[in-house]
Amino acid sequence: MSDKNTDPLRNWLIVLPFIFIVCLFIVFLAFVNVEGLSTEQRLDYGIKALTTTGTIFVGIAVFINAFYAAKRAEAMDKSAEAANKSAEAANKSAEAALRNAEAAQDKQITERFEKAIEQLGNEKIETRLGAIYTLERIAKDSKDDHWTIMEVLTAFVRENAPLNDFFEKNTENTDSLIIVNTWNYQKPKEIEEKLNLQTDIQAALTVIGRRKSENDPENQRLDLRNINIRGAVLFKANLQNANLMRANLQGAILSEAKLQGVILTLANLQGAKLPKANLEDADLSEANLQEAILSEANLQGAKLPRANLEDADLSGANLQKAILTKANLQGAKLPRANLEDAILIETNLQGATLTRANLQVADLSKANLGWARLSEANLGWAMLREVNLQGAKLSEAKNLEQEQIELAKGDRTTILPENLQPPKHWRVINFTL
């Protein structure tokens, strides 16, 4: 990079060697032609003159070069400073452009959000569906709006699929039209015959179930209490920590759903399909799970006191440390189920299938195992105090000790492993189930 101040100096550095040679030649000739001196003196003075002249020229050259280098450095510093200023200006411009873009995006999101909310109340179902999927896109695009949209969608479900709906309303004139929503009008008989979930409610539940749960705020739950969503399809849905208290999920499909920590107290899950669902630490107190399919479901630590699991399929389910106090498991299928350390106090397991089930350290005090099938079940250290074993099949049961049997109630219909003997008190007891 050249500069107007340094270019002449650079030119002088180029010309200086020629001037130096010419001066040396002139000085040498001058001393050689001086009269009155001997030849040796002339040569000696000439050499000294040439040395002095050379030194002077070298000093001049060094000075000019140093001056030129300083000027060049100064020019480079100015150029760098100008570049920095230009970069700062570009950064400020970029920041301003980014702020403008963010403001424009926020404005666009706000407009889309407001329009979608307005369209949720539209008469046409296709418009409502479009609004639901628009809200889903906004939730994905804007982390700040994620939870607000989930609250809107759960409110939409609660308002439009209430548990105590139009079926229970006083309808003296069955031919009159009943307002279900601001847009949905149906006759009672038509609604009663229609068991499938309304399309827009299903869409809202689907969006909720596939949301980015990592964007959920801490200590917040999806509020889906008191809703009627029987027959809902929630395959692999993420409903962790959702509050579904008293919800009607009769016949719902929840295969491989994530239901850790979900509250299903007093919920109706009769005939629901939940194979491989994750219900770890879920609260299912007094829930109706009659004939529900829970094969290979994870119910570790789940709370199921007084729950109705009659004829439910729990094959291979994990019920480790689950609380099933006074639950109804009559006729339930529990082959290969893991009930290790589970609490089954006063639980009704009459006629249940527990083949190869793991009941190690389980508390079965006062439980009813009448006519239950426990072949090859692991009963190591299980508490069998006052358990009803009338008609129970315990052939080939593993780790079952005589001391445990002594605490239980049974009779001649009880089938024990070959290594165990019926206690003496069984012969005089005759009780009915």
Coordinates of C-alpha atoms in Angstrom, one line a residue:
M1 CA 0.0 0.0 0.0
S2 CA 1.6 3.4 -1.1
D3 CA 1.3 6.8 0.5
K4 CA 1.8 10.2 -1.0
N5 CA 4.4 11.1 1.7
T6 CA 6.4 7.9 1.4
D7 CA 6.6 7.5 -2.4
P8 CA 9.2 10.3 -2.8
L9 CA 11.3 8.8 -0.1
R10 CA 11.2 5.5 -1.7
N11 CA 12.3 7.1 -5.0
W12 CA 15.2 8.8 -3.2
L13 CA 16.3 5.4 -1.9
I14 CA 16.4 4.1 -5.5
V15 CA 18.4 7.1 -6.8
L16 CA 20.7 7.4 -3.8
P17 CA 23.2 4.6 -4.8
F18 CA 23.8 6.2 -8.2
I19 CA 24.5 9.6 -6.5
F20 CA 26.8 7.9 -4.0
I21 CA 28.8 6.3 -6.8
V22 CA 29.1 9.6 -8.7
C23 CA 30.2 11.4 -5.5
L24 CA 32.8 8.8 -4.7
F25 CA 34.2 9.1 -8.2
I26 CA 34.4 12.9 -8.0
V27 CA 36.0 12.9 -4.6
F28 CA 38.6 10.3 -5.7
L29 CA 39.5 12.3 -8.8
A30 CA 39.8 15.5 -6.7
F31 CA 42.3 14.0 -4.3
V32 CA 44.2 12.3 -7.0
N33 CA 44.8 15.6 -8.8
V34 CA 45.8 17.6 -5.8
E35 CA 49.3 19.2 -6.3
G36 CA 52.1 19.1 -3.8
L37 CA 51.3 15.7 -2.5
S38 CA 53.0 12.5 -3.1
T39 CA 51.3 9.6 -4.7
E40 CA 50.9 7.7 -1.5
Q41 CA 49.5 10.7 0.3
R42 CA 47.0 11.3 -2.5
L43 CA 45.9 7.7 -2.3
D44 CA 45.7 7.8 1.5
Y45 CA 43.7 11.1 1.6
G46 CA 41.5 9.8 -1.3
I47 CA 40.7 6.6 0.6
K48 CA 39.8 8.5 3.8
A49 CA 37.6 10.9 1.8
L50 CA 35.8 8.0 0.2
T51 CA 35.3 6.3 3.6
T52 CA 33.9 9.5 5.1
T53 CA 31.7 10.1 2.1
G54 CA 30.4 6.5 2.3
T55 CA 29.6 6.8 5.9
I56 CA 27.7 10.0 5.3
F57 CA 25.7 8.4 2.5
V58 CA 25.0 5.3 4.6
G59 CA 23.7 7.4 7.4
I60 CA 21.5 9.4 5.0
A61 CA 20.2 6.1 3.6
V62 CA 19.5 4.6 7.0
F63 CA 17.7 7.8 8.1
I64 CA 15.6 7.9 4.9
N65 CA 14.8 4.2 5.3
A66 CA 13.8 4.6 8.9
F67 CA 11.7 7.6 8.0
Y68 CA 10.1 5.7 5.2
A69 CA 9.3 2.7 7.5
A70 CA 7.8 5.0 10.1
K71 CA 5.6 6.6 7.5
R72 CA 4.6 3.3 6.2
A73 CA 3.7 2.0 9.7
E74 CA 1.7 5.2 10.3
A75 CA -0.1 4.7 7.0
M76 CA -0.9 1.1 8.0
D77 CA -2.2 2.2 11.4
K78 CA -4.5 4.7 9.8
S79 CA -5.7 2.1 7.3
A80 CA -6.3 -0.4 10.2
E81 CA -8.2 2.2 12.2
A82 CA -10.3 3.1 9.2
A83 CA -11.0 -0.7 8.7
N84 CA -12.0 -1.0 12.4
K85 CA -14.3 1.9 12.1
S86 CA -15.8 0.5 9.0
A87 CA -16.2 -2.9 10.8
E88 CA -17.9 -1.2 13.8
A89 CA -20.2 0.6 11.5
A90 CA -21.0 -2.6 9.7
N91 CA -21.6 -4.4 13.1
K92 CA -23.9 -1.6 14.3
S93 CA -25.8 -1.8 11.0
A94 CA -26.1 -5.6 11.2
E95 CA -27.3 -5.3 14.9
A96 CA -29.9 -2.7 13.8
A97 CA -31.0 -4.9 10.9
L98 CA -31.2 -7.9 13.3
R99 CA -33.3 -5.9 15.8
N100 CA -35.5 -4.8 13.0
A101 CA -35.9 -8.4 11.7
E102 CA -36.7 -9.6 15.2
A103 CA -39.2 -6.9 15.7
A104 CA -40.8 -7.7 12.4
Q105 CA -40.8 -11.4 13.3
D106 CA -42.4 -10.7 16.7
K107 CA -45.0 -8.6 15.0
Q108 CA -45.7 -11.3 12.4
I109 CA -46.0 -14.0 15.2
T110 CA -48.3 -11.7 17.1
E111 CA -50.5 -11.2 14.1
R112 CA -50.5 -14.9 13.3
F113 CA -51.3 -15.8 16.9
E114 CA -54.2 -13.3 17.1
K115 CA -55.7 -14.5 13.8
A116 CA -55.4 -18.2 14.8
I117 CA -57.2 -17.5 18.1
E118 CA -59.9 -15.8 16.2
Q119 CA -60.2 -18.7 13.8
L120 CA -60.6 -21.2 16.7
G121 CA -64.2 -20.1 17.0
N122 CA -65.0 -20.3 13.4
E123 CA -68.0 -22.3 12.2
K124 CA -66.1 -24.3 9.6
I125 CA -64.1 -27.2 11.0
E126 CA -61.4 -26.8 8.3
T127 CA -60.8 -23.3 9.6
R128 CA -60.5 -24.4 13.1
L129 CA -58.1 -27.2 12.1
G130 CA -56.0 -24.6 10.2
A131 CA -55.9 -22.4 13.4
I132 CA -54.7 -25.4 15.5
Y133 CA -51.9 -26.3 13.1
T134 CA -50.9 -22.6 12.8
L135 CA -50.6 -22.4 16.6
E136 CA -48.4 -25.5 16.5
R137 CA -46.0 -23.8 14.0
I138 CA -45.8 -20.7 16.2
A139 CA -45.0 -22.8 19.2
K140 CA -42.1 -24.4 17.3
D141 CA -40.9 -21.1 15.9
S142 CA -41.2 -19.1 19.2
K143 CA -40.0 -20.7 22.5
D144 CA -41.5 -17.8 24.4
D145 CA -45.0 -18.5 23.0
H146 CA -44.8 -22.3 23.5
W147 CA -46.5 -22.6 26.8
T148 CA -49.1 -20.0 26.1
I149 CA -50.1 -21.9 23.0
M150 CA -50.3 -25.2 25.0
E151 CA -52.6 -23.4 27.5
V152 CA -54.8 -22.2 24.7
L153 CA -55.0 -25.7 23.2
T154 CA -55.8 -27.4 26.5
A155 CA -58.4 -24.7 27.2
F156 CA -59.9 -25.4 23.8
V157 CA -60.2 -29.1 24.6
R158 CA -61.7 -28.4 28.1
E159 CA -64.3 -26.0 26.7
N160 CA -65.3 -28.2 23.8
A161 CA -65.0 -31.7 25.2
P162 CA -66.2 -31.3 28.8
L163 CA -66.9 -34.3 31.0
N164 CA -70.3 -33.1 32.0
D165 CA -71.5 -32.3 28.5
F166 CA -74.8 -32.0 26.8
F167 CA -75.8 -35.6 27.6
E168 CA -76.6 -34.6 31.1
K169 CA -78.4 -31.4 30.3
N170 CA -82.1 -31.1 30.9
T171 CA -83.6 -31.6 27.4
E172 CA -87.4 -31.7 27.7
N173 CA -87.8 -31.2 24.0
T174 CA -85.5 -33.7 22.3
D175 CA -86.2 -32.1 18.9
S176 CA -84.7 -28.8 20.0
L177 CA -81.2 -27.9 19.1
I178 CA -78.6 -27.7 21.8
I179 CA -75.6 -25.3 21.6
V180 CA -72.5 -27.3 22.2
N181 CA -70.1 -24.6 21.0
T182 CA -70.6 -21.3 19.4
W183 CA -70.4 -23.1 16.1
N184 CA -71.5 -26.7 16.7
Y185 CA -75.1 -27.6 16.7
Q186 CA -76.3 -31.2 17.1
K187 CA -79.4 -33.2 18.2
P188 CA -78.9 -35.2 21.4
K189 CA -79.6 -38.6 19.7
E190 CA -77.1 -37.8 16.9
I191 CA -74.4 -37.0 19.5
E192 CA -75.2 -40.0 21.6
E193 CA -74.7 -42.3 18.6
K194 CA -71.5 -40.7 17.6
L195 CA -68.7 -42.2 19.6
N196 CA -65.7 -40.9 17.6
L197 CA -63.9 -37.9 19.0
Q198 CA -64.6 -34.6 17.3
T199 CA -61.9 -34.0 14.6
D200 CA -60.7 -30.6 15.9
I201 CA -60.4 -31.9 19.5
Q202 CA -58.4 -34.9 18.2
A203 CA -56.1 -32.5 16.3
A204 CA -55.6 -30.3 19.4
L205 CA -54.7 -33.4 21.5
T206 CA -52.3 -34.6 18.7
V207 CA -50.5 -31.2 18.7
I208 CA -50.3 -31.2 22.5
G209 CA -48.9 -34.8 22.4
R210 CA -46.1 -34.0 20.0
R211 CA -45.0 -30.7 21.4
K212 CA -41.4 -29.9 22.4
S213 CA -41.8 -30.8 26.1
E214 CA -38.3 -29.4 26.8
N215 CA -39.8 -26.0 26.4
D216 CA -42.4 -26.6 29.1
P217 CA -41.8 -24.4 32.2
E218 CA -40.8 -26.2 35.4
N219 CA -43.6 -27.2 37.8
Q220 CA -46.3 -26.6 35.2
R221 CA -48.9 -29.2 34.2
L222 CA -51.1 -29.6 31.1
D223 CA -54.6 -28.9 32.4
L224 CA -56.8 -31.6 30.9
R225 CA -59.1 -32.1 33.9
N226 CA -62.8 -33.2 33.5
I227 CA -62.7 -33.8 29.8
N228 CA -64.5 -36.4 27.7
I229 CA -62.0 -37.7 25.1
R230 CA -63.1 -41.3 24.8
G231 CA -61.8 -43.0 21.8
A232 CA -58.9 -40.4 21.4
V233 CA -55.9 -41.6 19.5
L234 CA -52.8 -40.6 21.4
F235 CA -50.2 -43.0 20.1
K236 CA -46.7 -42.1 21.4
A237 CA -48.2 -38.9 22.8
N238 CA -46.1 -37.0 25.3
L239 CA -48.5 -36.2 28.2
Q240 CA -45.9 -36.2 31.0
N241 CA -47.1 -34.6 34.2
A242 CA -50.4 -33.8 32.7
N243 CA -53.5 -33.4 34.9
L244 CA -56.2 -35.7 33.6
M245 CA -58.2 -36.0 36.8
R246 CA -61.7 -37.3 36.2
A247 CA -61.1 -37.4 32.5
N248 CA -63.0 -39.9 30.4
L249 CA -60.4 -41.8 28.2
Q250 CA -62.7 -44.8 27.7
G251 CA -61.4 -46.8 24.7
A252 CA -58.5 -44.3 24.0
I253 CA -55.4 -45.5 22.3
L254 CA -52.3 -44.5 24.3
S255 CA -49.8 -47.1 23.0
E256 CA -46.2 -46.2 23.9
A257 CA -47.4 -42.9 25.3
K258 CA -45.3 -41.0 27.8
L259 CA -47.4 -40.6 30.9
Q260 CA -44.7 -40.2 33.6
G261 CA -46.1 -38.4 36.6
V262 CA -49.5 -38.0 35.0
I263 CA -52.5 -37.4 37.3
L264 CA -55.4 -39.8 36.4
T265 CA -57.2 -39.8 39.7
L266 CA -60.8 -41.0 39.2
A267 CA -60.2 -41.0 35.4
N268 CA -62.2 -43.5 33.2
L269 CA -59.8 -45.6 31.1
Q270 CA -62.1 -48.5 30.6
G271 CA -61.0 -50.5 27.6
A272 CA -58.2 -48.0 26.9
K273 CA -55.2 -49.3 25.0
L274 CA -51.9 -48.5 26.7
P275 CA -49.3 -51.1 25.7
K276 CA -45.8 -50.0 26.4
A277 CA -47.1 -46.7 27.8
N278 CA -44.8 -45.0 30.4
L279 CA -46.9 -44.4 33.5
E280 CA -44.0 -44.2 35.9
D281 CA -45.0 -42.4 39.2
A282 CA -48.4 -41.7 37.7
D283 CA -51.4 -41.1 40.0
L284 CA -54.2 -43.4 39.0
S285 CA -56.0 -43.4 42.4
E286 CA -59.6 -44.8 42.0
A287 CA -59.2 -44.8 38.2
N288 CA -61.3 -47.1 36.1
L289 CA -59.0 -49.3 34.0
Q290 CA -61.4 -52.2 33.5
E291 CA -60.4 -54.3 30.5
A292 CA -57.7 -51.8 29.7
I293 CA -54.6 -53.1 27.8
L294 CA -51.5 -52.2 29.7
S295 CA -49.2 -55.0 28.4
E296 CA -45.5 -54.1 29.0
A297 CA -46.5 -50.7 30.4
N298 CA -44.2 -49.0 32.8
L299 CA -46.1 -48.5 36.0
Q300 CA -43.1 -48.3 38.3
G301 CA -44.0 -46.4 41.5
A302 CA -47.5 -45.7 40.1
K303 CA -50.3 -45.0 42.6
L304 CA -53.3 -47.2 42.0
P305 CA -55.2 -47.4 45.3
R306 CA -58.8 -48.5 44.8
A307 CA -58.3 -48.5 41.1
N308 CA -60.5 -50.8 39.0
L309 CA -58.3 -53.1 36.9
E310 CA -60.8 -55.9 36.5
D311 CA -59.9 -58.1 33.5
A312 CA -57.2 -55.7 32.5
D313 CA -54.2 -56.9 30.5
L314 CA -51.0 -56.2 32.4
S315 CA -48.8 -58.9 30.8
G316 CA -45.2 -58.1 31.3
A317 CA -46.0 -54.8 32.9
N318 CA -43.6 -53.2 35.3
L319 CA -45.4 -52.6 38.6
Q320 CA -42.3 -52.4 40.8
K321 CA -43.1 -50.5 44.0
A322 CA -46.5 -49.7 42.7
I323 CA -49.2 -48.9 45.3
L324 CA -52.3 -51.1 44.6
T325 CA -53.9 -51.0 48.0
K326 CA -57.6 -52.2 47.8
A327 CA -57.4 -52.1 44.0
N328 CA -59.6 -54.5 42.0
L329 CA -57.5 -56.8 39.8
Q330 CA -60.1 -59.6 39.6
G331 CA -59.5 -61.6 36.5
A332 CA -56.6 -59.4 35.5
K333 CA -53.8 -60.8 33.3
L334 CA -50.4 -60.4 34.9
P335 CA -48.1 -63.1 33.5
R336 CA -44.4 -62.1 33.7
A337 CA -45.5 -58.9 35.4
N338 CA -42.9 -57.3 37.8
L339 CA -44.6 -56.6 41.1
E340 CA -41.4 -56.6 43.2
D341 CA -41.8 -54.6 46.4
A342 CA -45.4 -53.6 45.3
I343 CA -48.0 -52.8 47.9
L344 CA -51.0 -55.1 47.4
I345 CA -52.7 -54.8 50.8
E346 CA -56.3 -55.9 50.6
T347 CA -56.1 -56.1 46.8
N348 CA -58.6 -58.2 45.0
L349 CA -56.6 -60.6 42.7
Q350 CA -59.3 -63.3 42.6
G351 CA -58.9 -65.4 39.4
A352 CA -56.0 -63.3 38.3
T353 CA -53.2 -64.8 36.1
L354 CA -49.8 -64.3 37.8
T355 CA -47.9 -67.0 36.0
R356 CA -44.1 -66.3 36.2
A357 CA -44.8 -63.0 37.8
N358 CA -42.2 -61.4 40.1
L359 CA -43.7 -60.9 43.6
Q360 CA -40.5 -60.7 45.5
V361 CA -40.9 -58.6 48.7
A362 CA -44.4 -57.6 47.7
D363 CA -46.9 -56.9 50.5
L364 CA -50.0 -59.1 49.9
S365 CA -51.4 -58.8 53.4
K366 CA -55.1 -59.6 53.4
A367 CA -55.2 -59.8 49.6
N368 CA -57.6 -62.1 47.9
L369 CA -55.8 -64.6 45.6
G370 CA -58.6 -67.0 45.5
W371 CA -58.4 -69.2 42.3
A372 CA -55.5 -67.1 41.1
R373 CA -52.8 -68.8 38.9
L374 CA -49.4 -68.3 40.4
S375 CA -47.4 -71.1 38.7
E376 CA -43.7 -70.4 38.6
A377 CA -44.3 -67.0 40.2
N378 CA -41.4 -65.7 42.3
L379 CA -42.7 -65.2 45.9
G380 CA -39.4 -64.7 47.7
W381 CA -39.9 -62.7 50.9
A382 CA -43.4 -61.8 49.9
M383 CA -45.8 -61.0 52.8
L384 CA -48.7 -63.4 52.8
R385 CA -50.3 -62.6 56.1
E386 CA -54.0 -63.5 56.0
V387 CA -53.9 -63.8 52.2
N388 CA -56.8 -65.9 50.8
L389 CA -55.3 -68.7 48.7
Q390 CA -58.4 -70.8 48.4
G391 CA -58.3 -72.5 45.0
A392 CA -55.0 -70.7 44.1
K393 CA -52.5 -72.6 41.9
L394 CA -49.0 -72.2 43.3
S395 CA -47.4 -75.2 41.6
E396 CA -43.7 -74.7 40.9
A397 CA -43.8 -71.3 42.7
K398 CA -40.3 -70.0 43.3
N399 CA -38.7 -69.1 46.7
L400 CA -41.9 -69.8 48.6
E401 CA -41.2 -70.9 52.2
Q402 CA -43.3 -72.8 54.6
E403 CA -43.3 -69.9 57.0
Q404 CA -45.0 -67.7 54.5
I405 CA -47.7 -70.3 53.9
E406 CA -48.3 -70.6 57.6
L407 CA -49.5 -67.0 57.6
A408 CA -51.9 -67.4 54.7
K409 CA -55.4 -68.8 54.5
G410 CA -56.2 -71.8 52.2
D411 CA -57.8 -75.2 52.0
R412 CA -57.7 -78.5 50.1
T413 CA -58.3 -76.7 46.9
T414 CA -55.0 -74.7 47.2
I415 CA -52.3 -76.3 45.0
L416 CA -48.9 -75.8 46.7
P417 CA -45.4 -76.7 45.4
E418 CA -44.3 -80.3 46.2
N419 CA -41.8 -79.1 48.9
L420 CA -44.5 -77.4 51.0
Q421 CA -47.2 -78.8 53.2
P422 CA -50.7 -77.3 53.9
P423 CA -50.7 -75.8 57.4
K424 CA -52.8 -77.6 60.0
H425 CA -55.2 -74.7 60.5
W426 CA -56.3 -74.9 56.8
R427 CA -58.2 -78.1 57.5
V428 CA -60.7 -76.4 59.8
I429 CA -61.2 -73.2 58.0
N430 CA -64.1 -73.0 55.6
F431 CA -64.7 -69.5 54.2
T432 CA -66.5 -68.3 51.2
L433 CA -65.3 -65.7 48.7

